[in-house]
Amino acid sequence: MQGVAVFGSTGSIGQSTLDLIGLHPERFRAEVLTAHRQVEPMLRDCERFKPRWVVMTDPDAAQTLQLRLREASWGGHINVLAGPQGLVTAAVVPEVDMMVAGIVGAAGLASVLAAARAGKKILLANKEALVMAGPLMVQAARLGGATVIPVDSEHNAIFQCLGENYRCFQPPAGVRRLLLTASGGPFRSWEKARMFSASVSEAIAHPNWSMGRKISVDSATMMNKGLELIEAHWLFSLPESAIEVVVHPQSVVHSMVEFDDGSTLAQLGSPDMRTPIACAMSWPSRIHAPVKALDWQSAQRLDFEPPDTERFPSLALARASLRTGGAAPAVLNAANEIAVEAFLNERIRFGEIFGAVEGTLAQLSHQAANTPASVDELLEIDRQARDIAQARVAKIAG
Ligand code: NAD
Ligand code: MG
């Protein structure tokens, strides 16, 4: 029996994870659930899974949940922690063998680092943590003896192609390059001008995947693939030049590895995150996941095309930030989080996201080139980048 901490349990990744835990009660037990402020969904999951620990990062939500649990006949044994510090505490409790890192954005970083230092098995969905703090994460996992297994579908696909003996953060033997597939998002074939003023509902309507709002906008800008490029760079310890992006609108091939001898291995499946999560939970063995099988009896097409770097400048921005190194990826991530939030709140237009991110990177290029020696230094540059991005957003919004 493995104790699982589901970080971001009310989100898309979190709910998929709980689905799998519910299907395999003999193998997994949800010991920790965390959310930002959604009390009702959290109560529902507490009643079903009876975790030992629950974290609500919003203090008012924590208080409300605490009261509601006391009123419930079944809620007496559940401990409620509040605030960001609660996440760090819950990441290292002894009942937890594996953490599913499903918080969105920089808010997930501290708990992932804590789990790494404590030597937990980390099933990583929260790509922003690795983008921000790649070197610190690698170091923490090494020192703590933590195992990281990628959940992001592309990275999980690559991980599967690399075989059972592969461990993340090591350069894989005999690999020529990685091919990250991208759906191209909802605007793959839109004219630039139409894309510029696309609405929030158009941007979050992903053609193949059902995901949270932030990553859905990232897919529409293709910044998601930019972040994934950086994620792949750290996870697989390969230079940016050995990682390529291929647009594949059907989202059936989840990514590929090209080896030195010319072989290319791919992992295929329906676009359903329960496959990579199940794979990561049971690796290297396999468990059942209730995912629709691919249908090979009806006619199928798998298309591939190069990304349009003119309409989607995010990939170039991500590559440039990796070449700059230091804190540049953290600045890119912070500026993107601010710009996407401003778009979701309808303060700026879709096409203005790129400028806000690029401008922030340019303005901080000098400071960003330095490598943060500590989490505090990293958080300081993250804060500066957020301030600058906010100012840019305010200017754009007029
Ligand atoms: P989501 O918005 O559906 O869920 C986010 C979760 O994080 C929620 O439980 C929310 O309560 C919590 N949260 C939000 N802000 C928080 C804060 N400030 N402090 C603490 N907790 C907070 O997001 P998602 O789509 O599940 O994505 C989660 C992560 O997984 C992201 O990093 C995303 O890039 C990555 N990911 C998601 C998918 C997918 O299919 N959804 C695929 C690959 C990778
Ligand atoms: Mg992905």
Coordinates of C-alpha atoms and ligand atoms in Angstrom, one line a residue:
M1 CA 0.0 0.0 0.0
Q2 CA 1.4 3.3 -1.1
G3 CA 0.5 6.6 0.6
V4 CA -0.2 9.3 -2.0
A5 CA -0.2 13.1 -1.5
V6 CA -2.4 14.7 -4.2
F7 CA -1.3 18.3 -4.5
G8 CA -3.8 20.4 -6.4
S9 CA -6.4 17.7 -5.8
T10 CA -9.4 19.8 -6.9
G11 CA -7.8 20.5 -10.3
S12 CA -7.8 18.6 -13.5
I13 CA -4.6 16.5 -12.7
G14 CA -5.7 16.0 -9.1
Q15 CA -9.2 14.7 -10.1
S16 CA -7.7 12.3 -12.6
T17 CA -5.3 11.0 -9.9
L18 CA -8.2 10.5 -7.4
D19 CA -10.1 8.6 -10.1
L20 CA -7.1 6.2 -10.3
I21 CA -6.7 5.9 -6.5
G22 CA -10.5 5.2 -6.3
L23 CA -10.0 2.3 -8.8
H24 CA -7.1 0.8 -7.0
P25 CA -7.8 1.0 -3.2
E26 CA -5.7 -2.1 -2.6
R27 CA -2.6 -0.3 -3.9
F28 CA -2.9 3.4 -3.1
R29 CA -4.3 5.5 -0.3
A30 CA -4.8 9.3 -0.5
E31 CA -3.1 10.6 2.6
V32 CA -2.9 14.3 1.7
L33 CA -5.2 16.5 -0.4
T34 CA -4.5 20.1 -1.1
A35 CA -6.4 22.9 -2.8
H36 CA -6.3 26.7 -2.9
R37 CA -9.8 27.7 -1.8
Q38 CA -12.4 25.3 -3.2
V39 CA -14.2 24.1 0.0
E40 CA -17.1 22.2 -1.5
P41 CA -15.2 20.0 -3.9
M42 CA -12.6 19.4 -1.1
L43 CA -15.3 18.3 1.3
R44 CA -16.7 15.9 -1.2
D45 CA -13.2 14.3 -1.7
C46 CA -12.5 14.2 2.0
E47 CA -15.7 12.2 2.6
R48 CA -14.8 9.8 -0.1
F49 CA -11.0 9.4 0.6
K50 CA -10.7 10.3 4.3
P51 CA -7.1 11.7 3.9
R52 CA -5.1 12.2 7.1
W53 CA -4.0 15.7 6.0
V54 CA -5.7 18.5 4.0
V55 CA -4.2 21.8 3.1
M56 CA -6.1 24.8 2.0
T57 CA -3.7 27.6 1.0
D58 CA -6.4 30.2 1.5
P59 CA -6.7 30.7 5.3
D60 CA -10.4 31.6 5.2
A61 CA -11.1 28.4 3.2
A62 CA -9.0 26.4 5.7
Q63 CA -11.1 27.8 8.5
T64 CA -14.4 27.0 6.8
L65 CA -13.3 23.5 5.9
Q66 CA -12.2 22.9 9.5
L67 CA -15.6 23.9 10.8
R68 CA -17.4 21.8 8.2
L69 CA -15.3 18.7 9.0
R70 CA -16.0 19.1 12.7
E71 CA -19.8 19.1 11.9
A72 CA -19.5 16.0 9.7
S73 CA -19.7 12.6 11.5
W74 CA -16.7 11.2 9.4
G75 CA -14.4 14.3 9.6
G76 CA -12.8 13.9 13.0
H77 CA -9.5 12.4 12.0
I78 CA -8.7 14.8 9.2
N79 CA -6.0 17.4 10.0
V80 CA -6.4 20.8 8.3
L81 CA -3.4 22.9 7.5
A82 CA -3.5 26.5 6.2
G83 CA -1.4 28.6 4.0
P84 CA 1.6 28.0 1.7
Q85 CA 3.6 26.7 4.7
G86 CA 0.9 24.0 5.1
L87 CA 1.9 22.7 1.7
V88 CA 5.5 22.3 2.7
T89 CA 4.6 20.5 5.9
A90 CA 2.3 18.1 4.2
A91 CA 4.9 17.3 1.5
V92 CA 7.1 15.6 4.0
V93 CA 4.7 13.7 6.3
P94 CA 5.9 10.1 6.8
E95 CA 2.6 8.6 5.5
V96 CA 3.5 9.9 2.0
D97 CA 5.5 7.7 -0.4
M98 CA 4.6 9.6 -3.5
M99 CA 3.5 13.1 -4.3
V100 CA 1.5 14.0 -7.3
A101 CA 2.6 17.6 -8.0
G102 CA -0.6 19.0 -9.6
I103 CA -0.6 22.5 -8.3
V104 CA -0.5 25.1 -11.2
G105 CA 2.3 27.6 -11.4
A106 CA 5.0 28.9 -9.1
A107 CA 2.7 28.2 -6.1
G108 CA 3.8 24.5 -6.4
L109 CA 7.5 25.1 -6.2
A110 CA 8.2 25.1 -2.4
S111 CA 6.3 21.8 -1.8
V112 CA 8.0 20.0 -4.7
L113 CA 11.4 21.1 -3.4
A114 CA 10.5 19.9 0.1
A115 CA 9.4 16.5 -1.2
A116 CA 12.6 16.3 -3.2
R117 CA 14.8 17.0 -0.2
A118 CA 12.8 14.5 1.8
G119 CA 13.5 11.8 -0.8
K120 CA 9.9 11.2 -1.9
K121 CA 8.8 9.8 -5.2
I122 CA 7.5 12.8 -7.2
L123 CA 5.1 12.5 -10.0
L124 CA 5.6 15.8 -11.6
A125 CA 2.8 17.6 -13.5
N126 CA 3.7 21.0 -12.3
K127 CA 6.1 21.9 -15.1
E128 CA 6.4 25.6 -13.9
A129 CA 8.4 24.4 -10.8
L130 CA 11.0 22.8 -13.0
V131 CA 11.1 25.7 -15.4
M132 CA 11.7 28.1 -12.6
A133 CA 14.1 26.1 -10.6
G134 CA 15.6 23.4 -12.8
P135 CA 19.1 23.4 -11.2
L136 CA 17.7 23.7 -7.6
M137 CA 15.3 20.8 -8.3
V138 CA 18.0 18.6 -9.7
Q139 CA 20.2 19.3 -6.7
A140 CA 17.4 18.8 -4.1
A141 CA 16.4 15.4 -5.7
R142 CA 20.1 14.3 -5.8
L143 CA 20.7 15.2 -2.2
G144 CA 17.4 13.9 -0.9
G145 CA 17.6 10.7 -3.1
A146 CA 14.2 11.5 -4.6
T147 CA 12.8 9.9 -7.7
V148 CA 11.1 12.1 -10.3
I149 CA 8.7 10.6 -12.8
P150 CA 7.2 12.9 -15.4
V151 CA 3.4 13.1 -15.7
D152 CA 3.3 15.7 -18.4
S153 CA 2.1 13.6 -21.3
E154 CA 5.1 14.4 -23.6
H155 CA 7.7 13.8 -21.0
N156 CA 6.0 10.7 -19.7
A157 CA 6.0 9.4 -23.3
I158 CA 9.8 10.1 -23.6
F159 CA 10.4 8.5 -20.2
Q160 CA 8.6 5.4 -21.4
C161 CA 10.6 5.3 -24.6
L162 CA 13.8 5.5 -22.7
G163 CA 13.1 2.2 -20.9
E164 CA 12.9 0.8 -17.4
N165 CA 16.5 1.5 -16.4
Y166 CA 16.4 5.2 -17.2
R167 CA 16.4 7.7 -14.3
C168 CA 15.5 11.3 -14.7
F169 CA 18.2 14.1 -14.6
Q170 CA 20.7 11.7 -16.3
P171 CA 21.6 12.1 -19.9
P172 CA 20.1 9.1 -21.7
A173 CA 22.5 6.8 -23.5
G174 CA 22.4 6.6 -27.3
V175 CA 19.9 9.4 -27.8
R176 CA 20.2 11.8 -30.8
R177 CA 17.2 14.0 -30.1
L178 CA 13.9 14.2 -28.5
L179 CA 10.8 15.1 -30.5
L180 CA 8.1 16.9 -28.4
T181 CA 4.7 16.7 -30.1
A182 CA 2.4 19.7 -29.9
S183 CA -1.3 19.7 -30.9
G184 CA -0.9 23.3 -32.1
G185 CA -3.8 24.3 -29.8
P186 CA -7.2 25.8 -30.8
F187 CA -5.5 28.5 -33.1
R188 CA -3.3 26.2 -35.1
S189 CA -4.9 27.3 -38.3
W190 CA -6.1 30.8 -37.4
E191 CA -5.0 34.0 -39.2
K192 CA -2.7 36.1 -37.0
A193 CA -5.2 39.0 -36.9
R194 CA -8.1 36.8 -35.8
M195 CA -5.9 35.2 -33.2
F196 CA -4.9 38.5 -31.8
S197 CA -8.3 39.3 -30.4
A198 CA -9.5 35.8 -29.7
S199 CA -11.8 35.5 -26.6
V200 CA -11.1 33.6 -23.4
S201 CA -13.6 30.9 -24.2
E202 CA -12.0 30.4 -27.6
A203 CA -8.5 30.2 -26.1
I204 CA -9.5 27.6 -23.5
A205 CA -11.4 25.4 -25.9
H206 CA -8.6 22.9 -26.5
P207 CA -9.3 20.6 -29.4
N208 CA -8.1 17.4 -27.7
W209 CA -7.4 17.8 -24.0
S210 CA -9.5 18.9 -21.1
M211 CA -7.3 20.9 -18.7
G212 CA -7.2 23.8 -16.3
R213 CA -7.6 27.3 -17.6
K214 CA -3.9 28.4 -17.3
I215 CA -2.4 25.5 -19.2
S216 CA -5.2 25.7 -21.8
V217 CA -4.2 29.3 -22.6
D218 CA -0.5 28.2 -22.6
S219 CA -1.5 25.6 -25.3
A220 CA -3.2 28.3 -27.3
T221 CA -0.1 30.5 -27.2
M222 CA 2.1 27.4 -27.5
M223 CA 4.0 28.7 -24.5
N224 CA 3.0 25.3 -23.0
K225 CA 5.4 23.8 -25.5
G226 CA 8.0 26.4 -24.7
L227 CA 7.8 25.5 -21.0
E228 CA 7.8 21.8 -21.9
L229 CA 11.0 22.3 -23.9
I230 CA 12.7 23.7 -20.8
E231 CA 11.1 21.0 -18.7
A232 CA 12.6 18.4 -21.1
H233 CA 16.0 20.0 -20.9
W234 CA 16.1 19.5 -17.2
L235 CA 14.4 16.2 -16.9
F236 CA 16.5 14.5 -19.6
S237 CA 19.7 16.5 -19.2
L238 CA 20.0 17.3 -22.9
P239 CA 20.8 20.6 -24.6
E240 CA 18.0 22.7 -26.1
S241 CA 19.5 22.0 -29.6
A242 CA 18.7 18.3 -29.1
I243 CA 15.0 18.9 -28.4
E244 CA 12.7 19.6 -31.3
V245 CA 9.0 20.4 -31.5
V246 CA 6.7 18.8 -34.0
V247 CA 3.0 19.8 -34.5
H248 CA 0.8 16.8 -34.5
P249 CA -2.9 17.9 -34.4
Q250 CA -4.4 14.5 -33.4
S251 CA -2.5 14.3 -30.1
V252 CA -2.2 10.5 -30.4
V253 CA 1.6 10.3 -30.6
H254 CA 2.6 11.9 -27.3
S255 CA 6.3 12.4 -28.1
M256 CA 9.2 10.5 -29.6
V257 CA 12.9 9.7 -29.0
E258 CA 15.3 9.4 -31.9
F259 CA 18.3 7.2 -31.1
D260 CA 21.9 7.3 -32.6
D261 CA 21.2 4.4 -34.9
G262 CA 18.3 6.1 -36.6
S263 CA 15.5 4.3 -34.7
T264 CA 12.6 6.5 -33.5
L265 CA 10.4 5.3 -30.7
A266 CA 7.1 6.8 -30.0
Q267 CA 4.4 6.4 -27.3
L268 CA 0.8 6.5 -28.4
G269 CA -2.5 6.7 -26.7
S270 CA -5.8 8.5 -26.3
P271 CA -5.4 12.1 -25.0
D272 CA -6.4 11.3 -21.4
M273 CA -4.0 12.2 -18.5
R274 CA -5.1 9.1 -16.6
T275 CA -2.7 7.2 -18.8
P276 CA 0.5 9.1 -17.9
I277 CA -0.6 9.4 -14.3
A278 CA -1.3 5.6 -14.0
C279 CA 2.0 4.9 -15.7
A280 CA 3.9 7.1 -13.3
M281 CA 2.0 5.7 -10.2
S282 CA 2.9 2.1 -11.0
W283 CA 6.1 2.4 -13.0
P284 CA 7.7 0.1 -14.1
S285 CA 4.7 -2.2 -13.8
R286 CA 1.3 -1.3 -15.3
I287 CA -2.1 -0.8 -13.7
H288 CA -5.6 -0.5 -15.3
A289 CA -6.7 3.0 -16.3
P290 CA -10.2 3.6 -17.6
V291 CA -8.9 5.2 -20.8
K292 CA -10.5 4.7 -24.3
A293 CA -8.3 2.5 -26.4
L294 CA -7.2 3.8 -29.8
D295 CA -9.4 2.5 -32.5
W296 CA -7.4 0.9 -35.3
Q297 CA -10.5 -0.5 -37.1
S298 CA -11.7 2.9 -38.5
A299 CA -9.7 5.0 -40.8
Q300 CA -7.1 7.1 -39.1
R301 CA -4.6 9.8 -40.0
L302 CA -1.6 11.0 -38.0
D303 CA -0.4 14.3 -39.4
F304 CA 2.9 16.1 -38.5
E305 CA 4.1 19.6 -39.5
P306 CA 6.7 22.1 -38.3
P307 CA 5.5 24.8 -35.8
D308 CA 4.7 28.2 -37.2
T309 CA 7.2 30.3 -35.3
E310 CA 5.9 33.6 -36.7
R311 CA 2.4 33.3 -35.3
F312 CA 3.7 31.5 -32.2
P313 CA 6.9 33.3 -30.9
S314 CA 6.7 31.4 -27.5
L315 CA 9.0 28.6 -28.7
A316 CA 11.7 31.0 -29.7
L317 CA 11.4 32.9 -26.4
A318 CA 11.8 29.6 -24.5
R319 CA 14.8 28.6 -26.5
A320 CA 16.4 32.0 -26.0
S321 CA 15.8 31.9 -22.2
L322 CA 17.5 28.5 -22.1
R323 CA 20.5 29.8 -24.0
T324 CA 20.7 32.8 -21.7
G325 CA 20.5 30.4 -18.8
G326 CA 20.6 31.5 -15.2
A327 CA 17.2 32.8 -14.1
A328 CA 15.9 33.6 -17.6
P329 CA 13.5 30.6 -17.7
A330 CA 12.2 31.7 -14.3
V331 CA 11.6 35.3 -15.6
L332 CA 9.9 33.8 -18.7
N333 CA 7.6 31.7 -16.5
A334 CA 6.7 34.5 -14.1
A335 CA 6.0 37.0 -16.9
N336 CA 3.8 34.3 -18.6
E337 CA 1.9 33.6 -15.4
I338 CA 1.1 37.3 -15.0
A339 CA 0.2 37.9 -18.7
V340 CA -2.0 34.8 -18.9
E341 CA -3.9 35.8 -15.7
A342 CA -4.4 39.3 -17.2
F343 CA -5.8 37.7 -20.4
L344 CA -8.1 35.4 -18.4
N345 CA -9.3 38.4 -16.5
E346 CA -9.9 40.2 -19.8
R347 CA -7.5 43.0 -19.1
I348 CA -5.3 42.3 -22.2
R349 CA -6.0 40.7 -25.5
F350 CA -4.7 37.3 -26.5
G351 CA -2.1 38.7 -28.9
E352 CA -0.7 41.0 -26.2
I353 CA 0.4 38.1 -24.0
F354 CA 3.6 37.6 -26.2
G355 CA 4.7 41.3 -25.9
A356 CA 4.2 41.4 -22.2
V357 CA 6.4 38.3 -21.8
E358 CA 9.0 39.3 -24.3
G359 CA 9.2 42.9 -22.8
T360 CA 9.7 41.6 -19.3
L361 CA 12.5 39.2 -20.5
A362 CA 14.2 42.1 -22.3
Q363 CA 13.9 44.5 -19.3
L364 CA 15.4 41.9 -16.9
S365 CA 18.0 40.4 -19.3
H366 CA 20.9 41.6 -17.3
Q367 CA 19.7 40.2 -13.9
A368 CA 18.3 37.1 -15.4
A369 CA 21.6 35.9 -16.7
N370 CA 22.8 35.2 -13.2
T371 CA 22.1 31.8 -11.7
P372 CA 20.3 32.0 -8.4
A373 CA 22.3 30.3 -5.8
S374 CA 19.4 29.8 -3.4
V375 CA 15.6 29.5 -3.4
D376 CA 15.5 33.0 -1.9
E377 CA 17.5 34.5 -4.7
L378 CA 15.2 32.8 -7.2
L379 CA 12.1 34.1 -5.5
E380 CA 13.5 37.6 -5.5
I381 CA 14.0 37.6 -9.3
D382 CA 10.6 35.9 -9.7
R383 CA 9.1 38.8 -7.7
Q384 CA 10.9 41.4 -9.8
A385 CA 9.7 39.7 -13.0
R386 CA 6.1 39.7 -11.7
D387 CA 6.3 43.4 -10.8
I388 CA 7.6 44.3 -14.3
A389 CA 5.1 42.1 -16.1
Q390 CA 2.3 43.7 -14.0
A391 CA 3.5 47.1 -15.0
R392 CA 3.6 46.1 -18.6
V393 CA 0.1 44.6 -18.4
A394 CA -1.2 47.8 -16.8
K395 CA 0.3 49.8 -19.6
I396 CA -1.1 47.6 -22.3
A397 CA -4.5 47.6 -20.6
G398 CA -4.4 51.4 -20.5
Ligands
NAD1 P1 -6.1 23.2 -12.5 O1 -6.3 24.7 -12.6 O2 -7.2 22.4 -13.0 O3 -5.8 22.8 -11.0 C1 -4.9 23.5 -10.2 C2 -4.9 23.0 -8.8 O4 -3.9 23.9 -8.1 C3 -6.2 23.2 -8.0 O5 -6.3 22.1 -7.1 C4 -6.0 24.5 -7.3 O6 -6.8 24.6 -6.1 C5 -4.5 24.5 -7.0 N1 -4.0 25.9 -6.9 C6 -4.2 26.9 -7.7 N2 -3.6 28.0 -7.3 C7 -3.0 27.7 -6.1 C8 -2.2 28.4 -5.2 N3 -1.9 29.7 -5.3 N4 -1.7 27.7 -4.1 C9 -2.0 26.4 -3.9 N5 -2.7 25.7 -4.8 C10 -3.2 26.3 -5.8 O7 -4.7 22.9 -13.2 P2 -4.3 21.5 -14.0 O8 -4.7 21.6 -15.4 O9 -4.7 20.4 -13.2 O10 -2.7 21.7 -14.0 C11 -1.9 21.5 -12.9 C12 -0.4 21.4 -13.3 O11 -0.3 20.3 -14.1 C13 0.0 22.6 -14.1 O12 1.3 22.9 -13.8 C14 -0.1 22.1 -15.6 O13 0.9 22.8 -16.4 C15 0.3 20.7 -15.4 N6 -0.3 19.8 -16.4 C16 -1.6 19.7 -16.6 C17 -2.1 18.8 -17.6 C18 -3.6 18.7 -17.7 O14 -4.1 17.9 -18.5 N7 -4.5 19.3 -16.9 C19 -1.3 18.2 -18.4 C20 0.1 18.3 -18.3 C21 0.6 19.1 -17.3
MG2 MG 2.1 18.4 -21.9

